[in-house]
Short mmCIF file of C-alpha atoms in Angstrom, two decimals:
data_model
loop_
_atom_site.label_atom_id
_atom_site.label_comp_id
_atom_site.label_asym_id
_atom_site.label_seq_id
_atom_site.Cartn_x
_atom_site.Cartn_y
_atom_site.Cartn_z
CA MET X 1 -54.27 15.53 -99.99
CA LEU X 2 -53.69 19.29 -100.07
CA LYS X 3 -51.12 20.83 -102.44
CA TYR X 4 -49.56 24.29 -102.41
CA TYR X 5 -47.01 26.05 -104.62
CA ASN X 6 -44.36 28.56 -103.51
CA PHE X 7 -45.28 27.66 -99.96
CA ASN X 8 -43.79 29.48 -96.96
CA LEU X 9 -42.62 27.00 -94.30
CA LYS X 10 -42.46 29.58 -91.48
CA LYS X 11 -45.32 28.01 -89.51
CA TYR X 12 -43.90 24.54 -90.00
CA ASN X 13 -40.48 24.88 -88.40
CA ALA X 14 -39.87 25.64 -84.73
CA TYR X 15 -37.30 28.37 -85.42
CA ARG X 16 -40.01 30.15 -87.43
CA LEU X 17 -37.60 30.72 -90.30
CA SER X 18 -39.15 32.19 -93.42
CA SER X 19 -38.20 29.68 -96.11
CA VAL X 20 -40.21 29.02 -99.25
CA CYS X 21 -40.44 25.69 -101.07
CA ALA X 22 -41.51 25.16 -104.67
CA LYS X 23 -44.28 22.79 -103.63
CA ALA X 24 -45.77 21.44 -100.39
CA ILE X 25 -48.12 18.47 -100.01
CA PHE X 26 -50.09 17.40 -96.92
CA PRO X 27 -50.89 13.66 -97.22
CA GLU X 28 -53.40 11.90 -94.97
CA ASN X 29 -52.44 8.24 -95.39
CA GLU X 30 -49.64 5.89 -96.39
CA GLU X 31 -51.00 5.37 -99.89
CA GLU X 32 -50.80 9.10 -100.62
CA ILE X 33 -47.19 9.26 -99.39
CA ILE X 34 -46.20 6.38 -101.66
CA GLN X 35 -48.07 8.03 -104.55
CA ILE X 36 -46.13 11.28 -104.06
CA TYR X 37 -42.81 9.47 -104.38
CA ARG X 38 -43.97 7.44 -107.39
CA ASN X 39 -45.21 10.54 -109.19
CA ASN X 40 -42.05 12.57 -108.56
CA PRO X 41 -39.09 10.25 -109.30
CA ASP X 42 -36.77 13.07 -110.35
CA LYS X 43 -37.85 15.68 -107.81
CA LYS X 44 -36.00 16.41 -104.58
CA ILE X 45 -38.38 15.48 -101.77
CA ILE X 46 -38.02 16.51 -98.12
CA LEU X 47 -40.16 14.99 -95.37
CA LEU X 48 -41.18 17.34 -92.56
CA GLY X 49 -42.91 16.39 -89.31
CA ASN X 50 -43.37 19.05 -86.67
CA GLY X 51 -40.21 20.88 -87.80
CA ASN X 52 -38.81 20.90 -84.28
CA ASN X 53 -35.27 19.65 -84.71
CA ILE X 54 -34.37 21.14 -88.08
CA ILE X 55 -32.58 24.19 -89.41
CA LEU X 56 -33.79 25.44 -92.78
CA SER X 57 -30.52 26.70 -94.21
CA LYS X 58 -31.99 28.21 -97.40
CA GLU X 59 -34.54 30.91 -98.06
CA TYR X 60 -35.82 29.02 -101.13
CA TYR X 61 -35.96 25.30 -101.88
CA ASP X 62 -36.52 24.04 -105.40
CA ALA X 63 -38.00 20.95 -103.80
CA LEU X 64 -41.21 19.23 -102.81
CA PHE X 65 -41.90 19.17 -99.08
CA ILE X 66 -44.15 16.46 -97.65
CA ILE X 67 -45.60 17.89 -94.44
CA LEU X 68 -47.11 15.42 -91.97
CA ASN X 69 -48.08 17.84 -89.19
CA ASN X 70 -51.84 18.19 -88.62
CA CYS X 71 -52.76 15.61 -91.25
CA PHE X 72 -50.90 12.29 -90.97
CA ASP X 73 -51.58 12.06 -87.25
CA ARG X 74 -54.05 9.31 -86.40
CA VAL X 75 -53.76 7.40 -83.12
CA GLU X 76 -55.08 4.02 -81.93
CA ILE X 77 -55.15 2.82 -78.33
CA ASN X 78 -55.35 -0.88 -77.49
CA GLY X 79 -55.01 -1.50 -73.77
CA THR X 80 -51.57 -0.26 -72.78
CA GLU X 81 -50.41 -0.02 -76.40
CA ILE X 82 -50.56 3.21 -78.38
CA ILE X 83 -50.11 3.21 -82.17
CA ALA X 84 -49.44 6.61 -83.72
CA GLN X 85 -48.80 7.94 -87.21
CA SER X 86 -45.64 10.00 -87.64
CA GLY X 87 -47.31 13.39 -87.90
CA CYS X 88 -48.87 13.15 -84.44
CA THR X 89 -47.17 15.43 -81.91
CA MET X 90 -45.68 14.10 -78.68
CA LEU X 91 -47.74 16.73 -76.86
CA HIS X 92 -50.98 15.29 -78.21
CA LEU X 93 -49.81 11.72 -77.55
CA SER X 94 -48.96 12.59 -73.95
CA GLU X 95 -52.38 14.11 -73.41
CA LEU X 96 -54.11 11.06 -74.91
CA ALA X 97 -52.07 8.79 -72.64
CA LEU X 98 -53.18 10.85 -69.63
CA GLU X 99 -56.84 10.62 -70.70
CA ASN X 100 -56.47 6.82 -70.81
CA SER X 101 -54.53 6.54 -67.53
CA LEU X 102 -51.36 5.39 -69.30
CA SER X 103 -47.92 6.28 -67.95
CA GLY X 104 -44.66 6.60 -69.88
CA PHE X 105 -45.00 9.71 -72.02
CA GLU X 106 -44.87 12.23 -69.16
CA VAL X 107 -41.29 13.30 -69.84
CA PHE X 108 -42.16 13.95 -73.50
CA TYR X 109 -45.02 16.24 -72.61
CA ASP X 110 -44.41 19.78 -73.84
CA ILE X 111 -41.67 18.62 -76.24
CA PRO X 112 -42.67 20.11 -79.63
CA SER X 113 -41.73 17.04 -81.64
CA SER X 114 -43.68 14.72 -83.90
CA VAL X 115 -43.70 10.96 -83.34
CA GLY X 116 -41.65 10.45 -86.50
CA GLY X 117 -39.07 13.02 -85.43
CA ALA X 118 -38.83 11.60 -81.92
CA VAL X 119 -38.19 8.09 -83.23
CA PHE X 120 -35.82 9.34 -85.94
CA MET X 121 -33.50 10.99 -83.41
CA ASN X 122 -34.32 8.88 -80.33
CA ALA X 123 -35.60 11.91 -78.48
CA GLY X 124 -34.95 12.07 -74.78
CA ALA X 125 -35.20 14.22 -71.67
CA SER X 126 -34.51 13.90 -67.95
CA GLY X 127 -32.57 10.68 -68.47
CA GLU X 128 -35.34 8.94 -70.43
CA GLU X 129 -35.40 8.12 -74.15
CA ILE X 130 -38.19 7.28 -76.58
CA LYS X 131 -36.53 3.95 -77.38
CA ASN X 132 -37.66 2.59 -74.00
CA LEU X 133 -41.30 2.81 -75.10
CA VAL X 134 -41.01 1.69 -78.74
CA VAL X 135 -42.18 -1.82 -79.66
CA LYS X 136 -41.87 -1.63 -83.43
CA VAL X 137 -41.97 0.84 -86.32
CA ARG X 138 -43.70 0.66 -89.69
CA TYR X 139 -41.70 2.41 -92.42
CA PHE X 140 -41.58 3.07 -96.15
CA ASP X 141 -38.41 1.83 -97.86
CA LEU X 142 -37.53 4.06 -100.81
CA ASP X 143 -35.06 1.49 -102.13
CA ASP X 144 -37.77 -0.94 -103.21
CA PHE X 145 -40.97 1.05 -102.51
CA GLN X 146 -42.14 -1.51 -99.93
CA ILE X 147 -43.70 -0.92 -96.54
CA LYS X 148 -41.87 -2.82 -93.82
CA GLU X 149 -41.75 -3.22 -90.05
CA ILE X 150 -38.77 -3.24 -87.71
CA THR X 151 -38.51 -4.02 -83.98
CA ARG X 152 -36.92 -1.84 -81.32
CA VAL X 153 -33.90 -4.14 -81.10
CA GLU X 154 -33.41 -4.09 -84.88
CA ILE X 155 -33.61 -0.27 -84.93
CA GLY X 156 -30.43 -0.10 -82.84
CA PHE X 157 -31.25 3.10 -80.97
CA GLU X 158 -28.28 5.13 -79.73
CA TYR X 159 -27.92 8.52 -78.02
CA ARG X 160 -29.84 10.91 -80.30
CA ASN X 161 -29.47 8.43 -83.16
CA SER X 162 -31.26 5.51 -84.80
CA PHE X 163 -31.44 3.22 -87.81
CA PHE X 164 -33.52 5.90 -89.55
CA GLN X 165 -30.90 8.63 -89.20
CA LYS X 166 -28.34 6.28 -90.70
CA ASN X 167 -30.73 5.36 -93.52
CA ASN X 168 -32.47 8.46 -94.82
CA ASN X 169 -34.22 6.36 -97.46
CA LYS X 170 -36.35 4.70 -94.74
CA LEU X 171 -39.33 6.85 -93.75
CA VAL X 172 -41.09 6.36 -90.40
CA LEU X 173 -44.84 5.96 -90.96
CA LYS X 174 -46.24 4.54 -87.74
CA THR X 175 -44.92 3.54 -84.33
CA TRP X 176 -46.17 1.09 -81.70
CA PHE X 177 -45.54 2.15 -78.10
CA LYS X 178 -45.94 0.09 -74.92
CA LEU X 179 -46.92 2.05 -71.82
CA SER X 180 -48.05 1.04 -68.35
CA GLU X 181 -51.21 1.66 -66.36
CA GLY X 182 -51.04 4.59 -63.98
CA LYS X 183 -53.10 6.90 -61.83
CA PRO X 184 -54.25 10.04 -63.73
CA GLU X 185 -53.53 12.37 -60.82
CA ILE X 186 -49.92 11.13 -60.54
CA ILE X 187 -49.38 11.28 -64.31
CA LYS X 188 -50.83 14.81 -64.47
CA ALA X 189 -48.72 16.01 -61.55
CA LYS X 190 -45.55 14.75 -63.21
CA MET X 191 -46.48 16.39 -66.52
CA ASP X 192 -47.17 19.72 -64.84
CA ASP X 193 -43.91 19.55 -62.89
CA ILE X 194 -41.91 18.81 -66.05
CA LYS X 195 -43.56 21.69 -67.93
CA GLN X 196 -42.93 24.13 -65.09
CA LYS X 197 -39.26 23.21 -64.85
CA ARG X 198 -38.75 23.51 -68.61
CA TRP X 199 -40.38 26.91 -68.79
CA ALA X 200 -38.19 28.08 -65.90
CA LYS X 201 -34.95 26.95 -67.52
CA GLN X 202 -35.58 27.13 -71.25
CA PRO X 203 -36.18 30.17 -73.51
CA ARG X 204 -39.74 29.32 -74.47
CA GLU X 205 -40.52 33.00 -75.10
CA PHE X 206 -38.59 32.90 -78.41
CA PRO X 207 -38.78 30.43 -81.31
CA ASN X 208 -36.13 27.72 -80.97
CA CYS X 209 -35.47 24.05 -81.61
CA GLY X 210 -34.19 23.01 -78.21
CA SER X 211 -30.63 21.95 -77.51
CA VAL X 212 -28.39 22.79 -80.46
CA PHE X 213 -25.50 20.45 -79.65
CA LYS X 214 -25.26 16.85 -78.51
CA ARG X 215 -23.88 16.49 -75.01
CA PRO X 216 -20.16 15.65 -75.21
CA SER X 217 -18.63 13.25 -72.68
CA GLU X 218 -16.05 15.81 -71.51
CA ARG X 219 -18.21 18.70 -70.26
CA PHE X 220 -21.67 20.23 -70.41
CA VAL X 221 -22.18 22.53 -73.41
CA GLY X 222 -23.90 25.45 -71.65
CA PRO X 223 -21.15 26.16 -69.09
CA MET X 224 -18.47 26.08 -71.81
CA ILE X 225 -20.37 28.66 -73.84
CA ASP X 226 -20.90 30.78 -70.71
CA GLU X 227 -17.20 30.70 -69.85
CA LEU X 228 -16.38 31.83 -73.39
CA GLY X 229 -18.56 34.90 -72.81
CA LEU X 230 -20.89 34.00 -75.66
CA LYS X 231 -24.20 34.10 -73.80
CA GLY X 232 -26.35 36.62 -75.66
CA PHE X 233 -24.03 36.62 -78.69
CA THR X 234 -26.04 37.68 -81.74
CA ILE X 235 -25.73 37.41 -85.50
CA GLY X 236 -28.55 38.93 -87.53
CA GLY X 237 -31.80 37.88 -85.89
CA ALA X 238 -30.36 34.83 -84.13
CA GLN X 239 -28.98 34.83 -80.60
CA ILE X 240 -27.42 32.45 -78.08
CA SER X 241 -30.13 32.46 -75.45
CA GLN X 242 -29.51 34.63 -72.41
CA LYS X 243 -31.59 32.16 -70.42
CA HIS X 244 -29.83 28.94 -71.46
CA SER X 245 -26.65 29.01 -73.54
CA GLY X 246 -27.34 25.58 -75.04
CA PHE X 247 -30.15 27.14 -77.08
CA ILE X 248 -30.14 29.47 -80.08
CA VAL X 249 -33.27 31.61 -80.39
CA ASN X 250 -34.88 33.63 -83.15
CA ILE X 251 -35.26 37.11 -81.67
CA ASN X 252 -35.87 39.09 -84.86
CA ASN X 253 -36.59 37.41 -88.19
CA ALA X 254 -33.50 35.22 -88.13
CA THR X 255 -32.39 33.22 -91.15
CA GLY X 256 -30.91 29.76 -91.29
CA LYS X 257 -27.58 31.34 -92.21
CA ASP X 258 -27.66 33.44 -89.01
CA ILE X 259 -28.11 30.29 -86.92
CA LEU X 260 -25.43 28.34 -88.76
CA SER X 261 -22.97 31.23 -88.37
CA ILE X 262 -23.46 31.17 -84.59
CA ILE X 263 -23.05 27.39 -84.54
CA LYS X 264 -19.74 27.61 -86.42
CA LYS X 265 -18.43 30.31 -84.08
CA VAL X 266 -19.30 28.28 -80.98
CA GLN X 267 -17.76 25.11 -82.40
CA LYS X 268 -14.57 26.94 -83.31
CA GLN X 269 -14.13 28.63 -79.93
CA VAL X 270 -15.02 25.52 -77.90
CA LYS X 271 -12.53 23.47 -79.90
CA LYS X 272 -9.83 26.10 -79.42
CA LYS X 273 -10.26 26.49 -75.64
CA TYR X 274 -11.43 23.06 -74.52
CA GLY X 275 -10.34 20.73 -77.33
CA VAL X 276 -13.94 19.49 -77.60
CA ASP X 277 -15.63 18.85 -80.94
CA LEU X 278 -19.28 19.85 -80.61
CA GLU X 279 -21.68 17.83 -82.74
CA VAL X 280 -24.88 19.50 -83.89
CA GLU X 281 -27.99 17.71 -82.64
CA GLN X 282 -30.32 19.50 -85.03
CA ARG X 283 -30.74 18.42 -88.63
CA ILE X 284 -29.56 20.94 -91.23
CA ILE X 285 -31.63 20.94 -94.41
#
């Protein structure tokens, strides 16, 4: 279990925002995570996976960050079932599935999310959602300091939402996924096609956290922003992507405040012109 003080989180959030926390700990197993919470009852603790769907709104956090990326990431494969700790990335999981001729994770290939983050928000792409592959989840309940398990049905997945978003005191530790047998060449071809299409449409050349807003029922977000003339709009080092208006990118040492300022402007103008309330998909910390 590695510990650091006055730790810069820049490498651990997809926007590459330079935010410092008072203390950061990298646990390797469930026992160490429980120990951290027991030893710090009065300390603000923030759990961080791959940092892909978060906005660090402060430049300094007087808090303890538990970082799961590159440490709490073990994977087991039993037939068509894959069991993964929360710090494992969906990229790595997709590659492991391919190596074992298992189909189901193709659409999540090249999505820079951790398993915990994907389950937390019910990640999805191309009409598919992570909920369709989940069997059950093992989690740590901060209310009574017990480790529990919950089935997919009990989780109550919704569009970009889950039991865990509604209960921030329940921490995803491990997830069981059920895949299906497939031909490696077909799985690989689908993964390559998905990656190519994403790189063609999305601003992968700049740090970003994917789609900023949840898709409203009325209209697509990108076209509304385009029609408002906001494509390329910049505040500080943050910019509405010139490649895809549904993304905000860090073009020059952006801060969380820069990103939040753009979000507020877009929400205000979209509400004024279209009467649509845009809900932020990313988690603001």
